[in-house]
Amino acid sequence: DAGITQSPRHKVTETGTPVTLRCHQTENHRYMYWYRQDPGHGLRLIHYSYGVKDTDKGEVSDGYSVSRSKTEDFLLTLESATSSQTSVYFCAISPSGGLYNEQFFGPGTRLTVL
Amino acid sequence: QQQVKQSPQSLIVQKGGISIINCAYENTAFDYFPWYQQFPGKGPALLIAIRPDVSEKKEGRFTISFNKSAKQFSLHIMDSQPGDSATYFCAASNSGGGADGLTFGKGTHLIIQP
């Protein structure tokens, strides 16, 4: 998985609790992304980062926040989880971002919000 | 508004046959078109990608055909094998803006029958 780890790999939580998912890379790539995957929707971009402390919103950012204090780590936080955020979350990294935008995905985190 | 439309949703092909998956896009600013392969429980893996300055790209048994005027591109899997059974996603992005995320189609579940 291109030097990407995600933790935890599985999590069950209750509505209203905060949840933080971690993406860690060993490739020293500048660009990192968070997607969610839901049946019938493919993958949708939540947030992305183009450098330490540089982040921006994607297509489905409501209810999510991110932080990147180190090149290798990109955190996704659900401040107050809802059942609609039950999904599989994938982190991706890209060495070049702009011109070629080759993105490589991690193994995913399956989150269930009860 | 779905910017990348993928068809069919599911596809069954006999071993040795040709698998064809089609995608159409709406945003003329898209200039990078990758295909991803995903096995159950795994993250998407980059399979092959094309840029609009060429009409076809081939890597082994996998070929992308690109029609810029029709805003369509397709994946052809020659001599399909049972190991090719997976979900395939087309995607698109605009590299001009920097760290843009990918816009995905909804996926095609491919089954290769032995």
CSV table of C-alpha atoms in Angstrom, one decimal:
chain,number,residue,atom,x,y,z
A,1,ASP,CA,0.0,0.0,0.0
A,2,ALA,CA,2.7,2.4,-1.1
A,3,GLY,CA,4.1,3.1,2.4
A,4,ILE,CA,0.8,4.2,3.8
A,5,THR,CA,-0.8,3.0,7.1
A,6,GLN,CA,-4.1,3.9,8.5
A,7,SER,CA,-5.2,3.5,12.1
A,8,PRO,CA,-7.4,2.1,13.4
A,9,ARG,CA,-8.4,-0.3,10.7
A,10,HIS,CA,-11.8,-0.9,12.3
A,11,LYS,CA,-13.8,1.2,14.7
A,12,VAL,CA,-17.3,1.1,16.2
A,13,THR,CA,-18.5,4.1,18.0
A,14,GLU,CA,-21.7,5.8,19.1
A,15,THR,CA,-23.5,8.8,17.8
A,16,GLY,CA,-22.2,12.0,19.2
A,17,THR,CA,-18.7,10.8,20.2
A,18,PRO,CA,-15.6,12.3,18.7
A,19,VAL,CA,-13.5,10.1,16.4
A,20,THR,CA,-10.0,10.6,15.0
A,21,LEU,CA,-8.6,8.6,12.1
A,22,ARG,CA,-4.9,8.7,11.4
A,23,CYS,CA,-3.0,8.3,8.1
A,24,HIS,CA,0.8,7.9,8.2
A,25,GLN,CA,3.1,7.8,5.2
A,26,THR,CA,6.8,6.9,4.9
A,27,GLU,CA,7.2,8.3,1.4
A,28,ASN,CA,7.6,12.0,2.4
A,29,HIS,CA,5.0,13.0,-0.2
A,30,ARG,CA,3.7,16.5,-0.1
A,31,TYR,CA,0.1,15.8,-0.9
A,32,MET,CA,-2.3,13.8,1.2
A,33,TYR,CA,-6.1,13.2,0.8
A,34,TRP,CA,-9.0,11.7,2.7
A,35,TYR,CA,-11.8,10.0,0.8
A,36,ARG,CA,-14.9,8.1,2.0
A,37,GLN,CA,-16.3,5.1,0.1
A,38,ASP,CA,-20.0,4.2,0.2
A,39,PRO,CA,-22.0,1.7,-1.8
A,40,GLY,CA,-23.3,3.3,-5.0
A,41,HIS,CA,-21.2,6.4,-4.6
A,42,GLY,CA,-17.7,5.4,-5.4
A,43,LEU,CA,-15.1,7.4,-3.5
A,44,ARG,CA,-15.6,11.0,-2.6
A,45,LEU,CA,-13.0,13.5,-1.5
A,46,ILE,CA,-13.4,14.9,2.1
A,47,HIS,CA,-10.3,17.0,2.6
A,48,TYR,CA,-6.8,17.3,1.3
A,49,SER,CA,-3.5,18.7,2.3
A,50,TYR,CA,-0.8,20.3,0.1
A,51,GLY,CA,1.8,20.7,2.9
A,52,VAL,CA,2.2,20.9,6.6
A,53,LYS,CA,-0.6,23.0,8.0
A,54,ASP,CA,-2.0,23.6,4.5
A,55,THR,CA,-5.4,22.0,4.0
A,56,ASP,CA,-8.5,22.5,2.0
A,57,LYS,CA,-12.1,21.2,1.7
A,58,GLY,CA,-13.3,18.6,-0.7
A,59,GLU,CA,-16.7,17.6,-2.0
A,60,VAL,CA,-18.1,16.2,1.3
A,61,SER,CA,-16.3,18.1,4.0
A,62,ASP,CA,-19.3,18.9,6.3
A,63,GLY,CA,-18.9,17.3,9.7
A,64,TYR,CA,-15.2,16.6,9.2
A,65,SER,CA,-12.0,18.5,10.1
A,66,VAL,CA,-8.4,17.7,9.4
A,67,SER,CA,-4.9,18.5,10.7
A,68,ARG,CA,-1.4,18.0,9.4
A,69,SER,CA,1.3,19.0,11.8
A,70,LYS,CA,4.0,16.8,10.3
A,71,THR,CA,4.6,15.7,6.7
A,72,GLU,CA,4.0,12.1,7.5
A,73,ASP,CA,0.7,12.4,9.4
A,74,PHE,CA,-2.7,13.5,8.2
A,75,LEU,CA,-5.5,13.3,10.8
A,76,LEU,CA,-9.3,13.2,10.0
A,77,THR,CA,-11.6,14.1,12.9
A,78,LEU,CA,-15.3,13.6,13.2
A,79,GLU,CA,-16.2,16.1,16.0
A,80,SER,CA,-19.5,14.5,16.8
A,81,ALA,CA,-20.1,11.3,14.8
A,82,THR,CA,-23.4,10.6,13.1
A,83,SER,CA,-24.8,7.5,11.6
A,84,SER,CA,-24.4,9.0,8.1
A,85,GLN,CA,-20.7,9.0,8.6
A,86,THR,CA,-20.6,5.2,8.8
A,87,SER,CA,-18.3,4.4,5.9
A,88,VAL,CA,-14.9,3.2,4.8
A,89,TYR,CA,-12.3,5.9,4.9
A,90,PHE,CA,-9.3,5.9,2.7
A,91,CYS,CA,-6.2,8.0,2.8
A,92,ALA,CA,-4.2,8.7,-0.3
A,93,ILE,CA,-0.9,10.3,-1.0
A,94,SER,CA,0.6,11.9,-4.1
A,95,PRO,CA,4.2,12.7,-4.9
A,96,SER,CA,3.4,15.4,-7.4
A,97,GLY,CA,-0.1,16.6,-6.8
A,98,GLY,CA,-0.5,18.9,-9.7
A,99,LEU,CA,0.8,17.8,-13.0
A,100,TYR,CA,0.4,14.0,-12.8
A,101,ASN,CA,-1.7,13.6,-9.7
A,102,GLU,CA,-0.9,10.0,-9.3
A,103,GLN,CA,-2.6,9.0,-6.0
A,104,PHE,CA,-1.8,5.9,-4.0
A,105,PHE,CA,-4.3,4.6,-1.5
A,106,GLY,CA,-3.9,3.1,2.0
A,107,PRO,CA,-5.7,0.0,3.3
A,108,GLY,CA,-8.7,1.9,4.7
A,109,THR,CA,-10.5,2.3,8.0
A,110,ARG,CA,-14.0,0.8,8.4
A,111,LEU,CA,-16.0,3.1,10.7
A,112,THR,CA,-19.4,2.2,12.1
A,113,VAL,CA,-21.4,4.8,14.0
A,114,LEU,CA,-24.3,3.3,16.0
B,1,GLN,CA,-24.2,16.6,-10.4
B,2,GLN,CA,-22.2,13.5,-11.2
B,3,GLN,CA,-19.2,14.6,-13.1
B,4,VAL,CA,-17.9,11.1,-14.0
B,5,LYS,CA,-20.5,8.5,-15.1
B,6,GLN,CA,-19.4,4.9,-15.3
B,7,SER,CA,-21.1,1.9,-16.9
B,8,PRO,CA,-22.0,-0.9,-16.5
B,9,GLN,CA,-22.5,-1.3,-12.8
B,10,SER,CA,-21.7,-5.0,-13.1
B,11,LEU,CA,-20.2,-7.1,-15.8
B,12,ILE,CA,-19.7,-10.9,-16.2
B,13,VAL,CA,-17.2,-12.0,-18.8
B,14,GLN,CA,-16.0,-15.5,-19.7
B,15,LYS,CA,-12.3,-16.3,-19.1
B,16,GLY,CA,-10.3,-15.3,-22.1
B,17,GLY,CA,-12.8,-12.7,-23.2
B,18,ILE,CA,-12.5,-8.9,-23.4
B,19,SER,CA,-13.9,-6.8,-20.5
B,20,ILE,CA,-14.9,-3.3,-21.4
B,21,ILE,CA,-15.8,-0.6,-19.0
B,22,ASN,CA,-16.9,2.9,-20.1
B,23,CYS,CA,-16.7,6.3,-18.5
B,24,ALA,CA,-18.0,9.7,-19.5
B,25,TYR,CA,-17.1,13.1,-18.0
B,26,GLU,CA,-18.6,16.5,-18.1
B,27,ASN,CA,-15.8,18.9,-16.9
B,28,THR,CA,-13.7,19.9,-19.9
B,29,ALA,CA,-10.9,21.0,-17.5
B,30,PHE,CA,-10.2,17.4,-16.5
B,31,ASP,CA,-6.8,16.4,-17.9
B,32,TYR,CA,-5.8,13.2,-16.0
B,33,PHE,CA,-7.8,10.0,-16.2
B,34,PRO,CA,-6.7,7.0,-14.1
B,35,TRP,CA,-8.3,3.6,-13.5
B,36,TYR,CA,-8.2,1.9,-10.2
B,37,GLN,CA,-8.7,-1.8,-9.3
B,38,GLN,CA,-10.0,-2.7,-5.9
B,39,PHE,CA,-10.3,-6.1,-4.3
B,40,PRO,CA,-12.6,-6.7,-1.3
B,41,GLY,CA,-11.2,-5.3,1.9
B,42,LYS,CA,-8.4,-3.5,0.2
B,43,GLY,CA,-7.7,0.0,-0.9
B,44,PRO,CA,-7.9,1.0,-4.6
B,45,ALA,CA,-4.8,0.3,-6.6
B,46,LEU,CA,-3.7,2.5,-9.5
B,47,LEU,CA,-3.9,0.3,-12.6
B,48,ILE,CA,-3.3,2.6,-15.6
B,49,ALA,CA,-3.8,6.3,-16.4
B,50,ILE,CA,-4.0,8.5,-19.5
B,51,ARG,CA,-3.7,12.2,-20.3
B,52,PRO,CA,-5.7,13.7,-23.2
B,53,ASP,CA,-2.7,14.3,-25.5
B,54,VAL,CA,-2.9,10.6,-26.5
B,55,SER,CA,-5.9,8.5,-27.7
B,56,GLU,CA,-4.7,5.2,-26.3
B,57,LYS,CA,-2.4,3.7,-23.7
B,58,LYS,CA,-1.6,0.1,-23.2
B,59,GLU,CA,0.0,-1.7,-20.3
B,60,GLY,CA,0.1,-5.5,-20.6
B,61,ARG,CA,-3.5,-6.7,-21.0
B,62,PHE,CA,-5.0,-3.4,-19.9
B,63,THR,CA,-5.7,-0.6,-22.5
B,64,ILE,CA,-7.3,2.8,-22.0
B,65,SER,CA,-9.0,4.4,-25.0
B,66,PHE,CA,-9.7,8.1,-24.9
B,67,ASN,CA,-12.0,10.2,-27.0
B,68,LYS,CA,-11.6,13.8,-26.1
B,69,SER,CA,-14.3,15.2,-28.4
B,70,ALA,CA,-16.9,12.8,-27.0
B,71,LYS,CA,-15.6,13.2,-23.4
B,72,GLN,CA,-15.4,9.5,-23.0
B,73,PHE,CA,-12.7,7.0,-22.0
B,74,SER,CA,-12.8,3.3,-21.5
B,75,LEU,CA,-10.8,0.4,-20.0
B,76,HIS,CA,-10.3,-2.8,-22.0
B,77,ILE,CA,-9.0,-5.9,-20.3
B,78,MET,CA,-7.8,-8.4,-22.9
B,79,ASP,CA,-7.7,-12.2,-22.2
B,80,SER,CA,-9.6,-11.6,-19.0
B,81,GLN,CA,-8.6,-13.9,-16.1
B,82,PRO,CA,-10.5,-15.0,-12.9
B,83,GLY,CA,-7.8,-13.0,-11.0
B,84,ASP,CA,-9.1,-9.9,-12.7
B,85,SER,CA,-12.4,-10.2,-10.8
B,86,ALA,CA,-12.6,-7.0,-8.8
B,87,THR,CA,-14.3,-3.6,-8.7
B,88,TYR,CA,-12.9,-1.1,-11.2
B,89,PHE,CA,-13.2,2.7,-10.8
B,90,CYS,CA,-12.5,5.3,-13.4
B,91,ALA,CA,-11.6,8.8,-12.1
B,92,ALA,CA,-10.6,12.2,-13.4
B,93,SER,CA,-8.9,15.3,-12.2
B,94,ASN,CA,-7.8,18.8,-13.2
B,95,SER,CA,-4.1,19.0,-12.6
B,96,GLY,CA,-3.8,22.7,-13.4
B,97,GLY,CA,-5.0,23.7,-9.9
B,98,GLY,CA,-2.3,21.9,-8.0
B,99,ALA,CA,-3.4,19.3,-5.4
B,100,ASP,CA,-6.9,18.6,-6.7
B,101,GLY,CA,-8.5,15.3,-5.6
B,102,LEU,CA,-9.9,12.8,-7.9
B,103,THR,CA,-13.5,12.6,-9.0
B,104,PHE,CA,-14.5,9.0,-9.2
B,105,GLY,CA,-17.1,7.0,-11.1
B,106,LYS,CA,-19.4,4.8,-9.0
B,107,GLY,CA,-17.5,1.6,-10.0
B,108,THR,CA,-18.0,-1.6,-12.0
B,109,HIS,CA,-18.1,-5.0,-10.3
B,110,LEU,CA,-16.4,-7.3,-12.7
B,111,ILE,CA,-16.7,-11.1,-12.5
B,112,ILE,CA,-14.6,-13.3,-14.8
B,113,GLN,CA,-16.1,-16.8,-15.0
B,114,PRO,CA,-13.7,-19.7,-15.4
